[in-house]
Amino acid sequence: MVKVEKEQTIACTPEAFLDFVMDIERYVEVDDKVGPISWVRRNGNLTEFKFQPRLPGLRLPEPKAIAQMRLTPGSCIDIRLAPLPLNKFNHRMAEFSARFSCVPVDGGIRATRMISFQFNPLTRWMLDPVLRRTIPGSVERELRLSKEILERA
């Protein structure tokens, strides 16, 4: 299993941070793991989008995926692959979950980003070592760039 969790203090409100993340077409500016987006559907606190995953350090073609982001206003966003029958290949390859959360602190928020992959035994030996090495830097970059954008606003 590869699980990464990083924090960053950002001078903004929880709503500004969570709105930025929920706007996936804007968030791709900071997330190198989300490639081209085919479509986005937002219904209240649920956003679904189809995209081309780009896991850092992997040169393999990755099948398109449909992700779901569920907002808990003022608190967090939980992300997962859309359930079966969608994402059949992706579900066979790995269990995926991610979360953005934030808590108010002096001068803004403490934003936390978590991402987790649990690959099946056939591919774990190859994918775990690469992602253990590359995902932490990708997540740190995400938070750093998010901070730059949100603090400029």
Coordinates of N, CA, C and O in Angstrom, one line a residue:
M1 N 0.8 -1.2 0.0 CA 0.0 0.0 0.0 C 0.9 1.2 0.0 O 1.9 1.3 0.7
V2 N 0.5 2.2 -0.8 CA 1.2 3.5 -0.8 C 0.2 4.5 -0.3 O -0.9 4.7 -0.8
K3 N 0.6 5.2 0.8 CA -0.3 6.2 1.4 C 0.6 7.4 1.7 O 1.6 7.2 2.4
V4 N 0.2 8.6 1.3 CA 0.9 9.8 1.5 C 0.0 10.8 2.1 O -1.2 11.0 1.7
E5 N 0.4 11.5 3.1 CA -0.4 12.6 3.8 C 0.6 13.8 4.0 O 1.6 13.6 4.7
K6 N 0.2 14.9 3.5 CA 1.0 16.1 3.7 C 0.1 17.3 4.1 O -1.1 17.3 3.8
E7 N 0.7 18.3 4.8 CA 0.0 19.4 5.3 C 0.6 20.7 4.8 O 1.8 20.7 4.6
Q8 N -0.2 21.8 4.7 CA 0.3 23.1 4.3 C -0.6 24.1 4.9 O -1.8 24.0 4.9
T9 N 0.0 25.2 5.5 CA -0.8 26.3 6.0 C -1.0 27.3 4.9 O -0.1 27.6 4.2
I10 N -2.3 27.6 4.6 CA -2.7 28.5 3.5 C -3.5 29.7 4.1 O -4.4 29.4 4.8
A11 N -3.2 30.9 3.7 CA -3.9 32.1 4.1 C -5.2 32.2 3.3 O -5.2 33.0 2.3
C12 N -6.2 31.4 3.6 CA -7.5 31.5 2.9 C -8.5 30.9 3.8 O -8.2 30.4 4.9
T13 N -9.8 30.9 3.4 CA -10.9 30.3 4.2 C -11.0 28.9 3.8 O -10.6 28.5 2.7
P14 N -11.7 28.1 4.6 CA -11.9 26.7 4.2 C -12.8 26.6 2.9 O -12.5 25.8 2.0
E15 N -13.7 27.5 2.8 CA -14.6 27.5 1.6 C -13.7 27.8 0.3 O -14.0 27.2 -0.7
A16 N -12.8 28.8 0.4 CA -12.0 29.1 -0.8 C -11.1 27.9 -1.2 O -11.0 27.5 -2.4
F17 N -10.6 27.2 -0.2 CA -9.7 26.0 -0.5 C -10.6 24.9 -1.1 O -10.2 24.3 -2.2
L18 N -11.7 24.6 -0.5 CA -12.5 23.5 -0.9 C -13.2 23.8 -2.3 O -13.3 22.9 -3.1
D19 N -13.6 25.0 -2.5 CA -14.1 25.4 -3.8 C -13.1 25.2 -4.9 O -13.4 24.8 -6.0
F20 N -11.8 25.6 -4.6 CA -10.7 25.4 -5.6 C -10.5 24.0 -6.0 O -10.4 23.6 -7.1
V21 N -10.5 23.1 -5.0 CA -10.4 21.7 -5.3 C -11.5 21.1 -6.0 O -11.4 20.3 -7.0
M22 N -12.8 21.5 -5.7 CA -14.0 21.0 -6.3 C -14.0 21.4 -7.8 O -14.7 20.8 -8.6
D23 N -13.4 22.5 -8.1 CA -13.3 23.0 -9.5 C -12.2 22.2 -10.2 O -11.1 22.8 -10.5
I24 N -12.5 21.0 -10.6 CA -11.4 20.1 -11.1 C -10.7 20.7 -12.3 O -9.5 20.5 -12.5
E25 N -11.5 21.4 -13.2 CA -10.9 21.9 -14.4 C -9.9 23.0 -14.1 O -9.0 23.2 -14.8
R26 N -10.0 23.6 -12.9 CA -9.0 24.6 -12.4 C -7.9 23.9 -11.6 O -6.8 24.2 -11.7
Y27 N -8.3 22.9 -10.9 CA -7.4 22.2 -10.0 C -6.3 21.5 -10.7 O -5.2 21.3 -10.2
V28 N -6.6 21.1 -12.0 CA -5.5 20.4 -12.8 C -4.3 21.2 -13.0 O -3.2 20.7 -13.3
E29 N -4.4 22.6 -12.8 CA -3.2 23.4 -12.8 C -2.2 23.0 -11.8 O -1.0 23.3 -12.0
V30 N -2.6 22.4 -10.7 CA -1.6 22.1 -9.6 C -1.4 20.6 -9.4 O -0.5 20.2 -8.7
D31 N -2.3 19.8 -10.0 CA -2.2 18.3 -9.8 C -1.7 17.6 -11.1 O -2.5 17.5 -12.1
D32 N -0.5 17.2 -11.0 CA 0.1 16.5 -12.2 C -0.4 15.1 -12.4 O 0.0 14.4 -13.3
K33 N -1.2 14.6 -11.4 CA -1.7 13.2 -11.5 C -3.0 13.1 -12.3 O -3.5 12.0 -12.6
V34 N -3.6 14.3 -12.6 CA -4.8 14.3 -13.4 C -4.5 14.9 -14.8 O -4.1 16.0 -14.9
G35 N -4.6 14.0 -15.8 CA -4.4 14.4 -17.2 C -5.6 15.0 -17.8 O -6.5 15.5 -17.0
P36 N -5.7 14.9 -19.1 CA -6.9 15.6 -19.8 C -8.2 15.1 -19.2 O -8.4 13.9 -18.9
I37 N -9.1 16.0 -19.1 CA -10.5 15.7 -18.5 C -11.5 15.7 -19.7 O -11.5 16.6 -20.5
S38 N -12.2 14.6 -19.8 CA -13.2 14.4 -20.9 C -14.5 15.1 -20.5 O -15.1 15.7 -21.4
W39 N -15.0 15.0 -19.3 CA -16.2 15.7 -18.9 C -16.3 15.8 -17.4 O -15.5 15.1 -16.6
V40 N -17.1 16.8 -16.9 CA -17.3 17.1 -15.5 C -18.8 17.2 -15.3 O -19.5 17.9 -16.0
R41 N -19.3 16.6 -14.2 CA -20.7 16.8 -13.8 C -20.8 17.1 -12.3 O -20.2 16.3 -11.5
R42 N -21.4 18.2 -12.0 CA -21.5 18.6 -10.6 C -23.0 18.6 -10.2 O -23.8 19.3 -10.9
N43 N -23.3 18.0 -9.1 CA -24.7 18.0 -8.6 C -24.6 18.2 -7.1 O -24.3 17.2 -6.4
G44 N -24.8 19.4 -6.7 CA -24.7 19.7 -5.3 C -23.3 19.5 -4.8 O -22.3 20.1 -5.3
N45 N -23.1 18.6 -3.8 CA -21.8 18.4 -3.2 C -21.1 17.2 -3.8 O -20.1 16.8 -3.3
L46 N -21.6 16.7 -4.9 CA -20.9 15.6 -5.6 C -20.5 16.1 -7.0 O -21.2 16.6 -7.8
T47 N -19.2 15.9 -7.3 CA -18.6 16.1 -8.6 C -18.1 14.8 -9.1 O -17.3 14.1 -8.5
E48 N -18.5 14.5 -10.4 CA -17.9 13.3 -11.1 C -17.2 13.9 -12.3 O -17.6 14.8 -12.9
F49 N -16.1 13.2 -12.6 CA -15.3 13.6 -13.8 C -14.6 12.4 -14.4 O -14.1 11.5 -13.7
K50 N -14.5 12.4 -15.7 CA -13.7 11.4 -16.4 C -12.4 12.0 -16.9 O -12.4 13.1 -17.5
F51 N -11.3 11.3 -16.6 CA -10.0 11.9 -16.9 C -9.0 10.8 -17.2 O -9.2 9.6 -17.0
Q52 N -7.9 11.2 -17.7 CA -6.7 10.4 -18.0 C -5.8 10.4 -16.8 O -5.1 11.5 -16.6
P53 N -5.7 9.4 -16.0 CA -4.7 9.4 -14.9 C -3.3 9.5 -15.4 O -2.9 8.9 -16.4
R54 N -2.4 10.2 -14.6 CA -1.0 10.3 -14.9 C -0.2 10.1 -13.6 O 0.1 11.1 -12.9
L55 N 0.0 8.9 -13.2 CA 0.8 8.6 -12.0 C 2.2 8.9 -12.2 O 2.9 8.4 -13.2
P56 N 2.8 9.8 -11.4 CA 4.2 10.2 -11.6 C 5.2 9.0 -11.5 O 5.0 8.1 -10.7
G57 N 6.1 9.0 -12.4 CA 7.1 7.9 -12.5 C 6.7 6.7 -13.3 O 7.5 5.8 -13.5
L58 N 5.5 6.7 -13.7 CA 5.0 5.5 -14.5 C 4.9 5.9 -16.0 O 4.3 6.9 -16.3
R59 N 5.5 5.2 -16.8 CA 5.4 5.4 -18.3 C 4.4 4.6 -19.0 O 4.3 4.6 -20.2
L60 N 3.6 3.8 -18.2 CA 2.6 2.9 -18.8 C 1.4 3.7 -19.2 O 1.0 4.7 -18.5
P61 N 0.7 3.3 -20.3 CA -0.6 4.0 -20.6 C -1.6 3.6 -19.5 O -1.7 2.4 -19.1
E62 N -2.3 4.5 -19.0 CA -3.3 4.3 -18.0 C -4.7 4.5 -18.5 O -4.9 5.5 -19.2
P63 N -5.6 3.6 -18.3 CA -7.0 3.7 -18.8 C -7.7 4.9 -18.2 O -7.4 5.2 -17.0
K64 N -8.6 5.5 -18.9 CA -9.3 6.6 -18.4 C -10.1 6.1 -17.2 O -10.4 5.0 -17.1
A65 N -10.4 7.1 -16.3 CA -11.1 6.7 -15.0 C -12.2 7.8 -14.8 O -12.1 8.9 -15.2
I66 N -13.2 7.3 -14.0 CA -14.2 8.3 -13.6 C -14.1 8.3 -12.1 O -14.2 7.3 -11.4
A67 N -13.9 9.6 -11.6 CA -13.7 9.8 -10.1 C -14.9 10.5 -9.6 O -15.6 11.3 -10.3
Q68 N -15.1 10.4 -8.3 CA -16.2 11.1 -7.6 C -15.6 11.8 -6.4 O -14.8 11.3 -5.7
M69 N -15.9 13.1 -6.4 CA -15.5 14.0 -5.2 C -16.7 14.4 -4.5 O -17.6 14.9 -5.0
R70 N -16.7 14.1 -3.2 CA -17.9 14.4 -2.3 C -17.4 15.4 -1.3 O -16.5 15.2 -0.5
L71 N -18.1 16.6 -1.3 CA -17.8 17.7 -0.4 C -18.6 17.6 0.9 O -19.8 17.4 0.8
T72 N -17.9 17.8 2.0 CA -18.5 18.0 3.3 C -18.2 19.5 3.5 O -17.1 19.9 3.8
P73 N -19.2 20.4 3.3 CA -18.9 21.8 3.4 C -18.2 22.3 4.6 O -18.4 21.9 5.7
G74 N -17.2 23.1 4.3 CA -16.4 23.7 5.4 C -15.4 22.8 6.0 O -14.6 23.2 6.9
S75 N -15.3 21.5 5.6 CA -14.5 20.5 6.3 C -13.5 19.7 5.3 O -12.3 19.7 5.5
C76 N -14.1 19.0 4.4 CA -13.3 18.1 3.6 C -13.9 17.7 2.3 O -15.1 17.9 2.0
I77 N -13.1 17.0 1.4 CA -13.6 16.4 0.2 C -13.0 15.0 0.2 O -11.8 14.8 0.3
D78 N -13.9 14.0 0.0 CA -13.4 12.6 -0.2 C -13.5 12.2 -1.6 O -14.5 12.6 -2.3
I79 N -12.5 11.5 -2.1 CA -12.4 11.2 -3.5 C -12.2 9.7 -3.6 O -11.5 9.1 -2.9
R80 N -12.9 9.1 -4.6 CA -12.8 7.7 -4.9 C -13.1 7.5 -6.4 O -13.6 8.3 -7.0
L81 N -12.8 6.3 -6.8 CA -13.2 5.9 -8.2 C -14.7 5.7 -8.1 O -15.3 5.2 -7.1
A82 N -15.4 6.0 -9.2 CA -16.9 5.7 -9.3 C -17.0 4.2 -9.2 O -16.2 3.4 -9.6
P83 N -18.1 3.7 -8.5 CA -18.2 2.3 -8.3 C -18.5 1.5 -9.6 O -18.9 2.1 -10.6
L84 N -18.4 0.2 -9.5 CA -18.7 -0.7 -10.6 C -20.2 -0.5 -10.9 O -21.0 -0.2 -10.0
P85 N -20.5 -0.6 -12.2 CA -19.8 -1.2 -13.3 C -18.8 -0.3 -13.9 O -18.1 -0.7 -14.9
L86 N -18.7 1.0 -13.5 CA -17.7 1.9 -14.1 C -16.3 1.5 -13.6 O -16.1 0.9 -12.5
N87 N -15.3 1.9 -14.3 CA -13.9 1.7 -13.9 C -13.5 0.3 -13.7 O -12.7 -0.1 -12.7
K88 N -14.0 -0.7 -14.4 CA -13.7 -2.1 -14.2 C -12.3 -2.4 -14.1 O -11.8 -3.1 -13.2
F89 N -11.5 -1.9 -15.1 CA -10.1 -2.2 -15.1 C -9.4 -1.6 -13.9 O -8.6 -2.2 -13.3
N90 N -9.7 -0.3 -13.7 CA -9.1 0.4 -12.6 C -9.3 -0.3 -11.2 O -8.4 -0.4 -10.4
H91 N -10.6 -0.8 -11.0 CA -10.9 -1.4 -9.8 C -10.1 -2.7 -9.6 O -9.8 -3.1 -8.5
R92 N -9.8 -3.4 -10.8 CA -9.1 -4.7 -10.7 C -7.6 -4.4 -10.3 O -6.9 -5.2 -9.7
M93 N -7.1 -3.2 -10.8 CA -5.7 -2.8 -10.5 C -5.4 -2.4 -9.1 O -4.4 -2.7 -8.5
A94 N -6.4 -1.6 -8.6 CA -6.1 -1.0 -7.3 C -7.3 -0.4 -6.6 O -8.3 -0.1 -7.2
E95 N -7.2 -0.3 -5.3 CA -8.2 0.4 -4.5 C -7.6 1.8 -4.3 O -6.4 2.0 -4.1
F96 N -8.4 2.8 -4.6 CA -7.9 4.2 -4.5 C -8.8 5.0 -3.6 O -10.0 4.9 -3.7
S97 N -8.2 5.9 -2.8 CA -8.9 6.9 -2.0 C -8.0 8.1 -1.9 O -6.8 8.0 -1.9
A98 N -8.7 9.2 -1.7 CA -8.0 10.5 -1.5 C -8.9 11.4 -0.6 O -10.1 11.2 -0.6
R99 N -8.3 12.4 0.0 CA -9.0 13.3 0.8 C -8.3 14.6 0.9 O -7.0 14.7 1.0
F100 N -9.1 15.7 0.9 CA -8.6 17.0 1.2 C -9.4 17.4 2.4 O -10.6 17.3 2.5
S101 N -8.7 17.9 3.4 CA -9.4 18.4 4.6 C -8.7 19.7 5.0 O -7.6 20.0 4.7
C102 N -9.4 20.5 5.8 CA -8.9 21.7 6.3 C -9.5 22.1 7.6 O -10.6 21.8 7.9
V103 N -8.7 22.7 8.4 CA -9.1 23.3 9.7 C -8.6 24.7 9.8 O -7.5 25.0 9.4
P104 N -9.5 25.6 10.4 CA -9.0 26.9 10.6 C -7.9 27.0 11.6 O -7.8 26.3 12.6
V105 N -6.9 27.9 11.3 CA -5.8 28.2 12.2 C -5.5 29.7 12.1 O -6.1 30.3 11.2
D106 N -4.7 30.2 13.0 CA -4.4 31.6 12.9 C -3.9 32.0 11.5 O -2.9 31.4 11.0
G107 N -4.5 32.9 10.8 CA -4.1 33.4 9.5 C -4.5 32.6 8.4 O -4.1 32.8 7.3
G108 N -5.4 31.6 8.6 CA -5.9 30.8 7.4 C -6.4 29.4 7.8 O -7.2 29.3 8.7
I109 N -5.9 28.5 7.1 CA -6.3 27.1 7.3 C -5.0 26.2 7.3 O -4.0 26.5 6.7
R110 N -5.1 25.0 7.9 CA -4.1 24.0 7.7 C -4.8 22.9 6.8 O -5.8 22.3 7.2
A111 N -4.3 22.9 5.6 CA -4.8 22.0 4.6 C -4.1 20.7 4.6 O -2.8 20.7 4.7
T112 N -4.8 19.6 4.6 CA -4.2 18.2 4.6 C -4.6 17.5 3.3 O -5.8 17.5 3.0
R113 N -3.7 16.9 2.6 CA -4.0 16.1 1.4 C -3.5 14.7 1.7 O -2.3 14.5 2.0
M114 N -4.4 13.8 1.5 CA -4.1 12.3 1.6 C -4.4 11.6 0.3 O -5.4 11.9 -0.3
I115 N -3.6 10.7 -0.1 CA -3.8 9.9 -1.2 C -3.3 8.5 -0.9 O -2.3 8.3 -0.3
S116 N -4.1 7.5 -1.4 CA -3.8 6.1 -1.0 C -4.1 5.2 -2.2 O -5.1 5.3 -2.8
F117 N -3.1 4.3 -2.5 CA -3.3 3.2 -3.5 C -3.0 1.9 -2.9 O -2.0 1.8 -2.2
Q118 N -3.9 1.0 -3.1 CA -3.6 -0.4 -2.7 C -3.7 -1.3 -3.9 O -4.8 -1.6 -4.4
F119 N -2.6 -1.6 -4.5 CA -2.5 -2.4 -5.8 C -2.8 -3.9 -5.5 O -2.4 -4.4 -4.5
N120 N -3.2 -4.5 -6.6 CA -3.4 -6.0 -6.5 C -2.1 -6.7 -6.4 O -1.1 -6.1 -6.8
P121 N -2.0 -7.9 -5.9 CA -0.7 -8.6 -5.8 C 0.1 -8.7 -7.1 O 1.3 -8.8 -7.0
L122 N -0.6 -8.8 -8.2 CA 0.2 -9.0 -9.5 C 1.0 -7.8 -9.9 O 2.0 -7.9 -10.5
T123 N 0.5 -6.6 -9.5 CA 1.2 -5.4 -9.9 C 1.9 -4.6 -8.8 O 2.7 -3.7 -9.0
R124 N 1.6 -5.0 -7.5 CA 2.1 -4.3 -6.4 C 3.7 -4.2 -6.4 O 4.2 -3.2 -6.1
W125 N 4.3 -5.3 -6.7 CA 5.8 -5.3 -6.7 C 6.4 -4.3 -7.6 O 7.5 -3.8 -7.4
M126 N 5.7 -4.0 -8.7 CA 6.2 -3.0 -9.7 C 5.8 -1.6 -9.4 O 6.6 -0.6 -9.5
L127 N 4.6 -1.4 -8.9 CA 4.0 0.0 -8.8 C 4.3 0.6 -7.4 O 4.6 1.8 -7.3
D128 N 4.2 -0.2 -6.4 CA 4.5 0.4 -5.0 C 5.8 1.1 -4.9 O 5.8 2.3 -4.4
P129 N 6.9 0.5 -5.3 CA 8.2 1.2 -5.1 C 8.3 2.5 -5.9 O 8.8 3.5 -5.4
V130 N 7.7 2.6 -7.1 CA 7.8 3.8 -7.9 C 7.0 4.9 -7.2 O 7.4 6.0 -7.1
L131 N 5.7 4.5 -6.8 CA 4.9 5.6 -6.3 C 5.3 6.0 -4.9 O 5.1 7.2 -4.5
R132 N 5.9 5.1 -4.1 CA 6.5 5.5 -2.8 C 7.5 6.6 -3.0 O 7.7 7.5 -2.1
R133 N 8.2 6.5 -4.1 CA 9.3 7.5 -4.4 C 8.7 8.8 -5.0 O 9.2 9.9 -4.7
T134 N 7.7 8.7 -5.8 CA 7.2 9.9 -6.6 C 6.0 10.6 -6.0 O 5.9 11.8 -6.2
I135 N 5.1 9.9 -5.4 CA 3.8 10.5 -4.9 C 4.1 11.6 -3.8 O 3.5 12.7 -3.9
P136 N 5.0 11.4 -2.9 CA 5.2 12.5 -1.9 C 5.6 13.8 -2.5 O 5.0 14.8 -2.1
G137 N 6.4 13.8 -3.4 CA 6.8 15.1 -4.1 C 5.7 15.7 -4.9 O 5.5 16.9 -4.9
S138 N 4.9 14.8 -5.5 CA 3.7 15.3 -6.3 C 2.7 16.0 -5.3 O 2.2 17.1 -5.7
V139 N 2.5 15.4 -4.2 CA 1.5 15.9 -3.2 C 2.0 17.3 -2.6 O 1.3 18.2 -2.5
E140 N 3.3 17.3 -2.3 CA 3.9 18.5 -1.8 C 3.8 19.7 -2.8 O 3.5 20.8 -2.5
R141 N 4.0 19.3 -4.1 CA 3.9 20.3 -5.2 C 2.5 20.8 -5.3 O 2.2 22.0 -5.4
E142 N 1.5 19.9 -5.2 CA 0.1 20.3 -5.2 C -0.2 21.3 -4.2 O -0.9 22.4 -4.5
L143 N 0.2 21.1 -3.0 CA -0.2 22.0 -1.9 C 0.6 23.3 -2.0 O 0.0 24.4 -1.7
R144 N 1.8 23.2 -2.4 CA 2.6 24.5 -2.6 C 2.0 25.4 -3.7 O 1.8 26.6 -3.5
L145 N 1.6 24.8 -4.8 CA 1.0 25.5 -5.9 C -0.4 26.0 -5.5 O -0.8 27.1 -5.8
S146 N -1.1 25.2 -4.8 CA -2.4 25.7 -4.3 C -2.3 26.9 -3.4 O -3.1 27.9 -3.5
K147 N -1.3 26.8 -2.5 CA -1.0 28.0 -1.6 C -0.7 29.2 -2.4 O -1.3 30.3 -2.2
E148 N 0.1 29.1 -3.4 CA 0.5 30.3 -4.3 C -0.7 30.9 -4.9 O -0.9 32.1 -4.9
I149 N -1.6 30.0 -5.5 CA -2.8 30.5 -6.2 C -3.8 31.1 -5.3 O -4.3 32.2 -5.5
L150 N -4.1 30.4 -4.2 CA -5.1 30.9 -3.3 C -4.6 32.2 -2.5 O -5.5 33.0 -2.2
E151 N -3.4 32.3 -2.2 CA -2.9 33.5 -1.5 C -2.7 34.7 -2.4 O -2.7 35.8 -2.0
R152 N -2.7 34.5 -3.8 CA -2.7 35.6 -4.7 C -4.0 36.2 -4.9 O -4.2 37.3 -5.3
A153 N -5.1 35.3 -4.7 CA -6.5 35.8 -4.9 C -6.9 36.8 -3.9 O -6.5 37.0 -2.9

